[in-house]
Short mmCIF file of C-alpha atoms and ligand atoms in Angstrom, two decimals:
data_model
loop_
_atom_site.label_atom_id
_atom_site.label_comp_id
_atom_site.label_asym_id
_atom_site.label_seq_id
_atom_site.Cartn_x
_atom_site.Cartn_y
_atom_site.Cartn_z
CA MET A 293 149.50 93.72 101.24
CA LYS A 294 146.60 93.08 103.63
CA ASP A 295 148.80 94.30 106.45
CA LEU A 296 149.75 97.44 104.53
CA VAL A 297 146.10 98.20 103.78
CA ARG A 298 145.13 97.65 107.42
CA LYS A 299 147.85 100.03 108.59
CA ILE A 300 146.94 102.68 106.02
CA LEU A 301 143.31 102.54 107.13
CA LYS A 302 144.50 103.08 110.71
CA GLY A 303 146.35 106.21 109.60
CA ASP A 304 149.86 104.83 110.13
CA SER A 305 152.26 107.35 108.55
CA ALA A 306 154.92 104.83 107.58
CA ALA A 307 152.31 102.71 105.81
CA ILE A 308 150.88 105.75 104.01
CA ALA A 309 154.39 106.65 102.85
CA LYS A 310 154.96 103.11 101.62
CA GLY A 311 151.64 103.11 99.76
CA ILE A 312 152.46 106.38 98.05
CA SER A 313 155.87 105.05 97.03
CA LEU A 314 154.23 102.05 95.39
CA VAL A 315 151.96 104.42 93.50
CA GLU A 316 154.84 106.66 92.49
CA ASN A 317 156.82 103.77 91.12
CA ASN A 318 153.71 102.44 89.43
CA ALA A 319 154.54 99.09 91.00
CA ASP A 320 152.58 95.97 90.07
CA GLU A 321 151.01 95.92 93.52
CA THR A 322 149.55 99.40 93.00
CA GLN A 323 146.38 98.12 91.41
CA MET A 324 145.73 95.64 94.18
CA LEU A 325 146.36 98.29 96.81
CA MET A 326 144.02 100.78 95.16
CA LYS A 327 141.26 98.19 94.81
CA GLU A 328 141.46 97.41 98.52
CA ILE A 329 141.54 101.04 99.49
CA PHE A 330 138.94 102.52 97.19
CA PRO A 331 135.86 101.54 99.27
CA TYR A 332 137.21 103.65 102.12
CA THR A 333 137.58 106.84 100.10
CA GLY A 334 135.27 109.77 99.52
CA ASP A 335 135.21 111.52 102.88
CA SER A 336 138.07 113.99 102.65
CA THR A 337 137.97 117.44 101.18
CA ILE A 338 140.65 118.11 98.61
CA ILE A 339 141.97 121.65 98.41
CA GLY A 340 144.16 122.53 95.45
CA ILE A 341 146.57 125.45 95.71
CA THR A 342 148.16 126.70 92.55
CA GLY A 343 149.91 129.81 91.28
CA ALA A 344 153.11 131.01 89.68
CA PRO A 345 156.47 130.00 91.21
CA GLY A 346 157.38 131.89 94.36
CA THR A 347 153.97 133.40 95.04
CA GLY A 348 154.05 131.96 98.56
CA LYS A 349 152.00 128.78 98.13
CA SER A 350 154.14 126.71 100.51
CA THR A 351 154.19 129.47 103.13
CA LEU A 352 150.41 129.64 102.82
CA VAL A 353 150.06 125.86 103.14
CA ASP A 354 152.36 125.91 106.15
CA GLN A 355 150.07 128.44 107.83
CA MET A 356 146.94 126.60 106.79
CA ILE A 357 148.28 123.49 108.50
CA ASP A 358 148.53 125.45 111.76
CA ALA A 359 144.99 126.75 111.43
CA LEU A 360 143.60 123.32 110.55
CA ILE A 361 145.42 121.58 113.43
CA GLU A 362 143.77 124.12 115.67
CA LYS A 363 140.42 122.91 114.38
CA ASN A 364 141.41 119.32 115.13
CA ARG A 365 141.44 118.35 111.49
CA LYS A 366 143.60 115.57 110.19
CA ILE A 367 145.64 116.80 107.27
CA GLY A 368 147.44 115.33 104.29
CA ILE A 369 149.67 117.42 102.05
CA ILE A 370 150.96 116.61 98.59
CA ALA A 371 153.42 119.16 97.29
CA VAL A 372 154.16 118.64 93.64
CA ASP A 373 157.77 119.60 93.15
CA PRO A 374 158.26 121.72 90.14
CA SER A 375 161.04 120.15 88.12
CA SER A 376 161.73 123.62 86.81
CA PRO A 377 165.30 124.77 87.32
CA PHE A 378 164.09 128.26 88.21
CA THR A 379 162.58 127.39 91.53
CA GLY A 380 165.21 124.90 92.65
CA GLY A 381 166.51 127.18 95.36
CA ALA A 382 163.20 127.84 97.03
CA ILE A 383 162.14 124.24 97.38
CA LEU A 384 164.48 123.26 100.17
CA GLY A 385 163.49 126.31 102.20
CA ASP A 386 159.75 125.64 102.10
CA ARG A 387 160.23 121.99 102.68
CA ILE A 388 162.13 122.61 105.87
CA ARG A 389 159.56 125.12 107.06
CA MET A 390 156.61 122.89 106.26
CA MET A 391 158.35 119.81 107.59
CA ARG A 392 158.16 121.14 111.13
CA HIS A 393 154.61 119.81 111.03
CA SER A 394 155.54 116.35 109.87
CA VAL A 395 156.13 115.11 113.42
CA HIS A 396 152.51 115.87 114.27
CA PRO A 397 150.54 112.58 114.32
CA ASP A 398 147.61 114.12 112.40
CA VAL A 399 149.73 115.60 109.61
CA PHE A 400 151.22 113.75 106.67
CA ILE A 401 153.41 115.63 104.19
CA ARG A 402 154.75 114.24 100.95
CA SER A 403 156.33 115.82 97.94
CA MET A 404 156.02 114.30 94.51
CA ALA A 405 158.26 115.06 91.58
CA THR A 406 156.68 116.36 88.40
CA ARG A 407 158.75 114.14 86.19
CA GLY A 408 159.26 110.44 85.99
CA HIS A 409 155.77 109.06 86.45
CA LEU A 410 155.10 106.22 84.09
CA GLY A 411 151.38 106.56 84.43
CA GLY A 412 151.45 110.34 84.50
CA LEU A 413 151.62 112.78 87.35
CA ALA A 414 147.86 113.21 87.66
CA LYS A 415 147.33 109.47 88.05
CA ALA A 416 150.05 109.14 90.68
CA SER A 417 148.89 112.14 92.67
CA GLY A 418 145.25 111.08 92.32
CA GLU A 419 146.14 107.69 93.76
CA ALA A 420 148.18 109.28 96.55
CA LEU A 421 145.11 111.35 97.42
CA PHE A 422 142.99 108.19 97.57
CA ILE A 423 145.48 106.66 100.01
CA LEU A 424 145.41 109.75 102.24
CA ASP A 425 141.63 109.86 102.02
CA ALA A 426 141.35 106.23 103.11
CA SER A 427 143.81 106.86 105.93
CA GLY A 428 141.26 109.11 107.60
CA LYS A 429 142.58 112.57 106.76
CA ASP A 430 139.82 115.20 106.66
CA CYS A 431 141.63 117.81 104.60
CA LEU A 432 143.99 117.14 101.74
CA LEU A 433 146.05 120.04 100.45
CA VAL A 434 147.72 119.77 97.07
CA GLU A 435 150.29 122.41 96.18
CA THR A 436 151.30 122.69 92.56
CA VAL A 437 152.85 125.38 90.40
CA GLY A 438 150.27 126.66 87.97
CA VAL A 439 152.41 126.38 84.91
CA GLY A 440 152.37 123.44 82.58
CA GLN A 441 149.48 121.24 81.64
CA ASP A 442 150.29 118.40 84.03
CA GLU A 443 150.21 120.65 87.05
CA ILE A 444 146.90 122.15 86.03
CA GLU A 445 145.46 118.68 85.58
CA VAL A 446 146.49 117.83 89.13
CA VAL A 447 144.72 120.84 90.55
CA LYS A 448 141.56 119.80 88.73
CA LEU A 449 141.38 116.82 91.08
CA ALA A 450 140.49 119.18 93.95
CA ASP A 451 137.08 119.98 95.42
CA VAL A 452 138.13 123.58 96.04
CA ILE A 453 140.72 125.34 93.93
CA ILE A 454 142.71 128.28 95.26
CA VAL A 455 144.74 130.39 92.87
CA VAL A 456 147.54 132.39 94.50
CA LEU A 457 148.67 135.66 92.93
CA ILE A 458 150.96 138.44 94.10
CA PRO A 459 150.64 142.20 93.65
CA GLY A 460 151.82 143.71 90.42
CA SER A 461 153.24 140.57 88.88
CA GLY A 462 151.10 140.43 85.78
CA ASP A 463 150.24 136.85 86.73
CA GLU A 464 146.59 137.66 86.17
CA ILE A 465 147.13 137.64 82.45
CA GLN A 466 148.86 134.26 82.57
CA ILE A 467 146.15 132.82 84.75
CA PHE A 468 143.46 133.94 82.36
CA LYS A 469 145.34 132.57 79.40
CA ALA A 470 145.95 129.22 81.06
CA GLY A 471 142.24 128.79 81.66
CA ILE A 472 142.69 128.69 85.40
CA MET A 473 140.11 131.39 85.91
CA GLU A 474 137.29 129.05 85.01
CA ILE A 475 138.32 126.51 87.58
CA ALA A 476 139.26 128.82 90.49
CA ASP A 477 136.96 128.92 93.52
CA ILE A 478 139.00 131.43 95.51
CA PHE A 479 141.64 133.94 94.45
CA VAL A 480 144.27 134.79 97.04
CA ILE A 481 146.47 137.85 96.66
CA ASN A 482 149.39 136.86 98.85
CA LYS A 483 152.25 139.18 99.82
CA ALA A 484 149.59 141.80 100.45
CA ASP A 485 152.30 143.57 102.48
CA SER A 486 153.99 144.60 99.25
CA PRO A 487 152.91 147.64 97.24
CA GLY A 488 150.04 147.43 94.79
CA ALA A 489 147.91 144.83 96.56
CA GLU A 490 144.75 146.93 96.35
CA LYS A 491 145.34 147.71 92.72
CA THR A 492 145.84 144.03 91.89
CA GLU A 493 142.69 143.20 93.85
CA ARG A 494 140.69 145.73 91.82
CA GLN A 495 142.11 144.43 88.56
CA ILE A 496 141.26 140.85 89.37
CA LYS A 497 137.77 141.68 90.50
CA ALA A 498 137.23 143.67 87.31
CA MET A 499 138.43 140.77 85.17
CA LEU A 500 136.23 138.35 87.09
CA ASP A 501 133.22 140.56 86.59
CA ILE A 502 133.79 140.50 82.87
CA GLY A 503 134.49 136.79 82.80
CA LYS A 504 131.64 135.55 84.95
CA LYS A 505 128.65 137.60 83.90
CA ASP A 506 125.84 135.46 85.17
CA GLU A 507 127.36 133.65 88.10
CA THR A 508 128.66 135.03 91.35
CA ALA A 509 132.36 135.72 90.95
CA PRO A 510 134.77 133.81 93.20
CA PRO A 511 136.00 135.71 96.28
CA VAL A 512 139.31 137.55 96.16
CA LEU A 513 141.16 137.50 99.50
CA LYS A 514 144.35 139.22 100.60
CA THR A 515 146.91 137.37 102.75
CA VAL A 516 150.37 137.88 104.18
CA ALA A 517 151.41 134.27 104.53
CA THR A 518 154.69 135.04 106.27
CA GLU A 519 152.75 136.76 109.06
CA GLY A 520 149.75 134.45 109.04
CA HIS A 521 147.42 137.30 108.12
CA GLY A 522 144.21 136.36 106.37
CA ILE A 523 144.63 132.62 106.88
CA ASN A 524 141.62 132.12 109.14
CA ARG A 525 139.45 133.99 106.71
CA LEU A 526 140.72 131.79 103.91
CA ILE A 527 139.86 128.63 105.85
CA GLU A 528 136.41 130.06 106.62
CA ARG A 529 135.82 130.75 102.94
CA ILE A 530 136.84 127.22 102.03
CA ASP A 531 134.44 125.80 104.62
CA THR A 532 131.66 128.11 103.44
CA ILE A 533 132.12 127.14 99.82
CA ILE A 534 131.97 123.48 100.69
CA SER A 535 129.00 123.72 103.02
CA PHE A 536 126.93 125.92 100.74
CA ARG A 537 127.80 124.18 97.55
CA GLU A 538 124.79 122.52 96.08
CA GLU A 539 124.80 118.79 96.35
CA GLU A 540 124.54 118.63 92.59
CA THR A 541 127.71 120.67 92.00
CA HIS A 542 129.57 118.58 94.53
CA VAL A 543 128.57 115.31 92.91
CA GLU A 544 129.38 116.73 89.49
CA ARG A 545 132.91 117.71 90.58
CA ARG A 546 133.59 114.35 92.15
CA LYS A 547 132.33 112.53 89.08
CA LYS A 548 134.54 114.70 86.91
CA ARG A 549 137.49 113.63 89.00
CA ILE A 550 136.55 109.98 88.76
CA SER A 551 136.08 110.16 85.01
CA TYR A 552 139.42 111.88 84.69
CA LEU A 553 141.18 109.21 86.71
CA LEU A 554 139.44 106.41 84.89
CA ARG A 555 140.68 107.85 81.61
CA GLU A 556 144.21 108.13 82.98
CA ILE A 557 144.14 104.54 84.21
CA LEU A 558 142.83 103.25 80.90
CA ASN A 559 145.39 105.27 79.02
CA GLU A 560 148.23 103.87 81.00
CA ARG A 561 147.02 100.29 80.96
CA LEU A 562 146.26 100.22 77.27
CA PHE A 563 149.68 101.66 76.57
CA ARG A 564 151.31 99.04 78.76
CA GLU A 565 149.39 96.23 77.05
CA ALA A 566 150.29 97.63 73.65
CA MET A 567 153.96 97.76 74.54
CA LYS A 568 153.80 94.17 75.76
CA SER A 569 152.38 93.00 72.46
CA VAL A 570 154.95 95.01 70.52
CA GLN A 571 157.67 92.89 72.01
CA ASP A 572 156.17 90.04 70.01
CA VAL A 573 156.35 91.87 66.73
CA ASP A 574 159.67 93.49 67.61
CA PHE A 575 159.63 97.19 68.15
CA ASP A 576 163.01 97.78 66.50
CA GLU A 577 161.88 96.06 63.36
CA CYS A 578 158.85 98.36 63.28
CA VAL A 579 161.15 101.36 63.55
CA ASP A 580 163.30 99.99 60.72
CA ARG A 581 160.27 99.53 58.50
CA ILE A 582 159.15 103.07 59.16
CA TYR A 583 162.68 104.31 58.53
CA ASP A 584 162.85 102.40 55.22
CA HIS A 585 159.47 103.81 54.29
CA THR A 586 158.22 100.26 53.73
CA SER A 587 155.56 101.20 56.25
CA ASP A 588 154.41 104.23 58.21
CA PRO A 589 153.82 104.85 61.92
CA TYR A 590 150.04 104.84 61.51
CA THR A 591 149.89 101.45 59.85
CA ILE A 592 152.24 100.02 62.47
CA ALA A 593 150.12 101.50 65.28
CA ASP A 594 147.02 99.95 63.69
CA GLN A 595 148.76 96.58 63.53
CA ILE A 596 149.73 96.79 67.20
CA ILE A 597 146.17 97.67 68.18
CA ASP A 598 144.85 94.81 66.04
CA SER A 599 147.17 92.34 67.72
CA LEU A 600 145.95 93.66 71.09
CA ALA A 601 142.32 93.20 70.07
CA LYS A 602 142.99 89.63 68.95
CA LYS A 603 144.44 88.83 72.36
CA VAL A 604 141.26 89.79 74.18
N1 GTP B 729 156.71 139.73 101.82
C1 GTP B 729 156.14 138.54 101.79
N2 GTP B 729 156.87 137.48 101.42
C2 GTP B 729 156.27 136.29 101.38
C3 GTP B 729 154.89 136.12 101.70
N3 GTP B 729 154.56 134.81 101.55
C4 GTP B 729 155.68 134.18 101.15
N4 GTP B 729 156.71 135.05 101.06
C5 GTP B 729 158.12 134.75 100.66
O1 GTP B 729 158.14 134.42 99.29
C6 GTP B 729 159.13 133.42 99.01
C7 GTP B 729 158.50 132.27 98.29
O2 GTP B 729 157.58 131.63 99.14
P1 GTP B 729 157.16 130.11 98.95
O3 GTP B 729 156.14 129.81 99.98
O4 GTP B 729 158.34 129.26 98.85
O5 GTP B 729 156.47 130.23 97.51
P2 GTP B 729 155.92 129.03 96.58
O6 GTP B 729 154.79 129.61 95.82
O7 GTP B 729 155.64 127.83 97.40
O8 GTP B 729 157.15 128.77 95.64
P3 GTP B 729 157.38 127.53 94.64
O9 GTP B 729 156.88 126.28 95.34
O10 GTP B 729 158.83 127.52 94.40
O11 GTP B 729 156.59 127.84 93.42
C8 GTP B 729 159.72 133.05 100.37
O12 GTP B 729 160.91 133.72 100.53
C9 GTP B 729 158.67 133.51 101.36
O13 GTP B 729 159.21 133.83 102.62
C10 GTP B 729 154.15 137.28 102.09
O14 GTP B 729 152.95 137.24 102.36
N5 GTP B 729 154.82 138.46 102.10
MG1 MG B 730 156.29 125.80 97.14
#
């Protein structure tokens, strides 16, 4: 473990990959690893990129990697794979495109599946971000589809949140419903080469003006990711937001992230402990009692929690 930590801190890609796998599998060593690594975190900027399926997030990330390499930044990318059957076809394509960067020594790319995380997706991706942070990456990009609660939670871990829309899709409405508007720092209208980009821009700006009466509304930028248009401006805006953000806001966001992760960790560990103590009282028997109506799920849950409390 010491060796793994040492290699991660040196930025060794194979070690980073191994660390993230431990986190993904919620292995017993995860906690030890995270404890060792945590003191070295806090320096990277986390950029969240979200939006409906197929809006061009991966193409955008791919271009952002180019622009960031140019600025000599070290970059980590977590792409949360939508488990949705609808986007299955697109995934392989982006992955291959983006993967051209993975041979670069300053770039680390990893995809994480939405499903199958014992401790929850947000916990696993949060821990993966800590590992990348400790490994010395300056910029961490997290791509996630902006549908589903889990994915939105992941994007909340970011310092700067980019919401990607496309012209004439009606996504705006979804975004506003999902409560993404409140958390977005930058709106990107990608595929600005297709008709209706200006109209969509006007609509979004109008909605933002209504939504954010007192504060300055977040910028709305147009990009053509496939051509690399608008990418430099996007990176500039990200840098500006970070450099001009009041210290207070920055601290507040980071603390929010920490409190979120702490909750997730507690959640998962309490659940694990509870399940361990249920083995004593026999889970199946509990189910039988509930089935027979000799007890109810609430009483049983209380009993499990009591037995946990007695242990401590
Ligand atoms: N015309 C046009 N097409 C684009 C642009 N950006 C991306 N695309 C295309 O849109 C399709 C989807 O792009 P992706 O980058 O895979 O989109 P995504 O948002 O990552 O998709 P998911 O991860 O599946 O949600 C691809 O065929 C891209 O080539 C753009 O600016 N203009
Ligand atoms: Mg994608």
